[in-house]
PDB file of C-alpha atoms in Angstrom:
ATOM      1  CA  MET A   1      19.920 159.430 147.234  1.00 53.00           C
ATOM      2  CA  PHE A   2      17.243 159.768 144.556  1.00 60.00           C
ATOM      3  CA  ASP A   3      14.941 162.630 143.701  1.00 64.00           C
ATOM      4  CA  ILE A   4      11.544 161.081 143.139  1.00 68.00           C
ATOM      5  CA  GLN A   5       9.112 162.778 140.813  1.00 68.00           C
ATOM      6  CA  VAL A   6       5.775 161.116 140.217  1.00 69.00           C
ATOM      7  CA  PHE A   7       3.950 162.093 137.051  1.00 66.00           C
ATOM      8  CA  PRO A   8       0.669 160.199 136.976  1.00 67.00           C
ATOM      9  CA  TYR A   9      -0.671 159.468 133.523  1.00 66.00           C
ATOM     10  CA  GLN A  10      -3.871 157.677 132.731  1.00 67.00           C
ATOM     11  CA  SER A  11      -5.809 157.385 129.513  1.00 65.00           C
ATOM     12  CA  ILE A  12      -9.490 156.475 129.724  1.00 69.00           C
ATOM     13  CA  ALA A  13     -11.326 155.993 126.431  1.00 74.00           C
ATOM     14  CA  GLY A  14      -8.641 158.043 124.693  1.00 76.00           C
ATOM     15  CA  LYS A  15      -8.905 160.937 127.152  1.00 78.00           C
ATOM     16  CA  GLU A  16      -5.875 161.828 129.272  1.00 75.00           C
ATOM     17  CA  GLU A  17      -6.444 162.107 133.024  1.00 70.00           C
ATOM     18  CA  SER A  18      -3.979 163.841 135.343  1.00 67.00           C
ATOM     19  CA  ALA A  19      -5.366 162.221 138.505  1.00 70.00           C
ATOM     20  CA  LEU A  20      -4.657 158.557 139.087  1.00 76.00           C
ATOM     21  CA  ALA A  21      -6.989 156.841 141.551  1.00 77.00           C
ATOM     22  CA  GLY A  22      -5.116 154.487 143.836  1.00 85.00           C
ATOM     23  CA  LEU A  23      -1.802 156.357 143.692  1.00 88.00           C
ATOM     24  CA  PHE A  24      -0.401 157.013 147.155  1.00 90.00           C
ATOM     25  CA  THR A  25       2.973 158.504 148.047  1.00 89.00           C
ATOM     26  CA  ALA A  26       4.280 158.684 151.583  1.00 89.00           C
ATOM     27  CA  ALA A  27       7.170 160.254 153.408  1.00 86.00           C
ATOM     28  CA  PRO A  28       8.292 158.839 156.751  1.00 89.00           C
ATOM     29  CA  PRO A  29       6.404 160.015 159.826  1.00 89.00           C
ATOM     30  CA  ARG A  30       8.248 161.596 162.747  1.00 89.00           C
ATOM     31  CA  ARG A  31       8.286 158.321 164.637  1.00 91.00           C
ATOM     32  CA  ALA A  32       9.257 155.755 162.040  1.00 92.00           C
ATOM     33  CA  ALA A  33      10.806 152.420 162.970  1.00 91.00           C
ATOM     34  CA  ARG A  34      14.566 152.130 162.869  1.00 90.00           C
ATOM     35  CA  GLY A  35      15.688 151.859 159.262  1.00 88.00           C
ATOM     36  CA  ARG A  36      12.516 153.484 157.887  1.00 92.00           C
ATOM     37  CA  GLU A  37      13.418 157.086 158.846  1.00 91.00           C
ATOM     38  CA  SER A  38      14.290 158.204 155.311  1.00 89.00           C
ATOM     39  CA  ASP A  39      12.390 155.703 153.157  1.00 92.00           C
ATOM     40  CA  GLN A  40      10.022 156.966 150.489  1.00 92.00           C
ATOM     41  CA  LEU A  41       7.028 154.730 149.753  1.00 94.00           C
ATOM     42  CA  ILE A  42       4.906 154.786 146.605  1.00 93.00           C
ATOM     43  CA  LEU A  43       1.852 152.547 146.241  1.00 94.00           C
ATOM     44  CA  LEU A  44      -0.410 152.148 143.230  1.00 91.00           C
ATOM     45  CA  LEU A  45      -3.487 150.032 143.876  1.00 92.00           C
ATOM     46  CA  SER A  46      -5.904 149.265 141.065  1.00 88.00           C
ATOM     47  CA  LEU A  47      -9.142 147.744 142.287  1.00 85.00           C
ATOM     48  CA  GLN A  48     -11.485 146.139 139.807  1.00 80.00           C
ATOM     49  CA  GLY A  49     -14.840 144.490 140.145  1.00 74.00           C
ATOM     50  CA  SER A  50     -18.268 145.518 141.292  1.00 67.00           C
ATOM     51  CA  ALA A  51     -17.142 145.843 144.938  1.00 66.00           C
ATOM     52  CA  ALA A  52     -14.397 148.382 144.243  1.00 71.00           C
ATOM     53  CA  LEU A  53     -13.884 151.029 146.910  1.00 80.00           C
ATOM     54  CA  PRO A  54     -14.606 154.736 146.515  1.00 81.00           C
ATOM     55  CA  VAL A  55     -11.414 156.769 145.962  1.00 82.00           C
ATOM     56  CA  ASP A  56     -11.415 158.299 149.473  1.00 87.00           C
ATOM     57  CA  ALA A  57     -11.839 154.890 151.148  1.00 87.00           C
ATOM     58  CA  GLN A  58      -9.064 153.473 148.981  1.00 88.00           C
ATOM     59  CA  GLN A  59      -6.732 156.340 149.976  1.00 91.00           C
ATOM     60  CA  GLU A  60      -7.576 155.727 153.646  1.00 92.00           C
ATOM     61  CA  MET A  61      -6.720 152.043 153.243  1.00 92.00           C
ATOM     62  CA  LEU A  62      -3.396 152.876 151.565  1.00 94.00           C
ATOM     63  CA  GLU A  63      -2.560 155.380 154.312  1.00 94.00           C
ATOM     64  CA  LYS A  64      -3.194 152.667 156.911  1.00 94.00           C
ATOM     65  CA  VAL A  65      -0.918 150.126 155.229  1.00 94.00           C
ATOM     66  CA  ALA A  66       1.743 152.807 154.658  1.00 95.00           C
ATOM     67  CA  GLY A  67       1.688 153.298 158.422  1.00 93.00           C
ATOM     68  CA  ALA A  68       2.373 149.582 158.828  1.00 94.00           C
ATOM     69  CA  TYR A  69       5.370 149.901 156.505  1.00 95.00           C
ATOM     70  CA  TYR A  70       6.879 152.765 158.496  1.00 95.00           C
ATOM     71  CA  GLN A  71       6.373 150.986 161.826  1.00 95.00           C
ATOM     72  CA  THR A  72       7.989 147.705 160.731  1.00 94.00           C
ATOM     73  CA  ARG A  73      11.613 147.123 161.709  1.00 93.00           C
ATOM     74  CA  GLY A  74      14.062 145.045 159.744  1.00 92.00           C
ATOM     75  CA  ALA A  75      14.827 144.644 156.086  1.00 94.00           C
ATOM     76  CA  VAL A  76      12.977 146.678 153.474  1.00 95.00           C
ATOM     77  CA  THR A  77      11.696 143.476 151.887  1.00 94.00           C
ATOM     78  CA  HIS A  78      10.266 142.371 155.247  1.00 95.00           C
ATOM     79  CA  ALA A  79       8.497 145.713 155.726  1.00 95.00           C
ATOM     80  CA  LEU A  80       7.102 145.486 152.178  1.00 95.00           C
ATOM     81  CA  LYS A  81       5.835 141.965 152.882  1.00 95.00           C
ATOM     82  CA  VAL A  82       4.104 143.147 156.065  1.00 95.00           C
ATOM     83  CA  THR A  83       2.528 146.016 154.110  1.00 95.00           C
ATOM     84  CA  VAL A  84       1.277 143.796 151.292  1.00 94.00           C
ATOM     85  CA  ASP A  85      -0.019 141.198 153.770  1.00 95.00           C
ATOM     86  CA  GLN A  86      -1.956 143.852 155.688  1.00 95.00           C
ATOM     87  CA  LEU A  87      -3.468 145.230 152.479  1.00 93.00           C
ATOM     88  CA  ASN A  88      -4.429 141.706 151.418  1.00 90.00           C
ATOM     89  CA  GLU A  89      -6.102 141.078 154.802  1.00 91.00           C
ATOM     90  CA  LEU A  90      -8.147 144.279 154.447  1.00 89.00           C
ATOM     91  CA  LEU A  91      -9.248 143.368 150.922  1.00 86.00           C
ATOM     92  CA  VAL A  92     -10.083 139.765 151.860  1.00 84.00           C
ATOM     93  CA  ALA A  93     -12.139 140.994 154.835  1.00 84.00           C
ATOM     94  CA  ARG A  94     -14.077 143.316 152.526  1.00 81.00           C
ATOM     95  CA  SER A  95     -14.643 140.515 150.034  1.00 78.00           C
ATOM     96  CA  MET A  96     -15.866 138.191 152.775  1.00 77.00           C
ATOM     97  CA  ARG A  97     -18.376 140.797 153.999  1.00 78.00           C
ATOM     98  CA  LEU A  98     -19.714 141.147 150.461  1.00 72.00           C
ATOM     99  CA  GLN A  99     -19.466 137.463 149.544  1.00 68.00           C
ATOM    100  CA  GLY A 100     -23.187 136.736 149.745  1.00 67.00           C
ATOM    101  CA  LYS A 101     -23.956 139.670 147.476  1.00 69.00           C
ATOM    102  CA  GLY A 102     -21.898 138.298 144.591  1.00 62.00           C
ATOM    103  CA  LEU A 103     -19.677 141.374 144.396  1.00 67.00           C
ATOM    104  CA  PRO A 104     -16.158 140.372 143.315  1.00 71.00           C
ATOM    105  CA  LEU A 105     -13.114 142.486 144.104  1.00 75.00           C
ATOM    106  CA  PHE A 106      -9.727 142.148 142.394  1.00 79.00           C
ATOM    107  CA  GLY A 107      -6.627 144.147 143.209  1.00 84.00           C
ATOM    108  CA  ILE A 108      -3.363 144.849 141.418  1.00 88.00           C
ATOM    109  CA  LEU A 109      -0.548 146.502 143.357  1.00 91.00           C
ATOM    110  CA  ASN A 110       2.726 148.183 142.489  1.00 91.00           C
ATOM    111  CA  ALA A 111       4.845 149.149 145.482  1.00 93.00           C
ATOM    112  CA  VAL A 112       8.103 151.084 145.329  1.00 92.00           C
ATOM    113  CA  VAL A 113      10.451 151.934 148.172  1.00 93.00           C
ATOM    114  CA  VAL A 114      13.395 154.257 147.849  1.00 91.00           C
ATOM    115  CA  HIS A 115      15.821 153.322 150.617  1.00 91.00           C
ATOM    116  CA  GLY A 116      19.050 155.305 150.465  1.00 88.00           C
ATOM    117  CA  SER A 117      20.568 154.618 147.051  1.00 87.00           C
ATOM    118  CA  ALA A 118      18.474 151.480 146.439  1.00 90.00           C
ATOM    119  CA  VAL A 119      15.041 151.124 144.871  1.00 89.00           C
ATOM    120  CA  PHE A 120      12.824 148.144 145.758  1.00 93.00           C
ATOM    121  CA  VAL A 121       9.836 147.204 143.590  1.00 91.00           C
ATOM    122  CA  ALA A 122       7.052 144.757 144.465  1.00 92.00           C
ATOM    123  CA  HIS A 123       4.346 143.584 142.063  1.00 90.00           C
ATOM    124  CA  CYS A 124       1.108 141.871 142.997  1.00 89.00           C
ATOM    125  CA  GLY A 125      -0.907 140.850 139.967  1.00 87.00           C
ATOM    126  CA  PRO A 126      -0.390 141.367 136.235  1.00 87.00           C
ATOM    127  CA  THR A 127       1.545 144.619 136.223  1.00 86.00           C
ATOM    128  CA  HIS A 128       4.667 146.262 134.855  1.00 83.00           C
ATOM    129  CA  THR A 129       7.193 148.757 136.159  1.00 84.00           C
ATOM    130  CA  TYR A 130       9.209 150.917 133.793  1.00 82.00           C
ATOM    131  CA  VAL A 131      12.524 152.442 134.834  1.00 82.00           C
ATOM    132  CA  LEU A 132      13.395 155.361 132.596  1.00 79.00           C
ATOM    133  CA  LYS A 133      17.027 156.330 132.315  1.00 82.00           C
ATOM    134  CA  ARG A 134      18.741 158.884 130.125  1.00 85.00           C
ATOM    135  CA  ASP A 135      19.332 156.440 127.285  1.00 93.00           C
ATOM    136  CA  THR A 136      17.436 153.247 128.187  1.00 92.00           C
ATOM    137  CA  VAL A 137      14.139 151.913 129.420  1.00 90.00           C
ATOM    138  CA  GLN A 138      13.995 148.838 131.645  1.00 87.00           C
ATOM    139  CA  VAL A 139      10.759 146.874 131.974  1.00 88.00           C
ATOM    140  CA  PHE A 140      10.040 144.679 134.982  1.00 84.00           C
ATOM    141  CA  SER A 141       7.130 142.249 134.833  1.00 82.00           C
ATOM    142  CA  ASP A 142       6.174 138.626 135.365  1.00 75.00           C
ATOM    143  CA  ASP A 143       5.815 138.005 131.620  1.00 69.00           C
TER     144      ASP A 143
END
């Protein structure tokens, strides 16, 4: 079992910010699907473009897709796929509604699941994940 500590760090124009828009952490609900009862889910969604969502609407969207994760039975990778697919459907629907207005929307997602003694990481878009250990740093990316 892992102890997860999330320390958000963001630098905007050289100024450090302690809040990180699009960061969502979730613990399993009381009625999670079999196999999801002790999973920890962390999502980081970065939306860019002129049709980006307000922070509260983005958090609501992430809460909804986290619910999909916790209600999906089967392998962790399957539940992550269902979660990412649902998020994609929500973003595509928003883009389609705004299509005539010329407002583009681009999303980058990092998803992490802690399942027992295993950690699963999913990337959507140009992103990196850093695993910090006592004496090493591992970088995961599509580069």
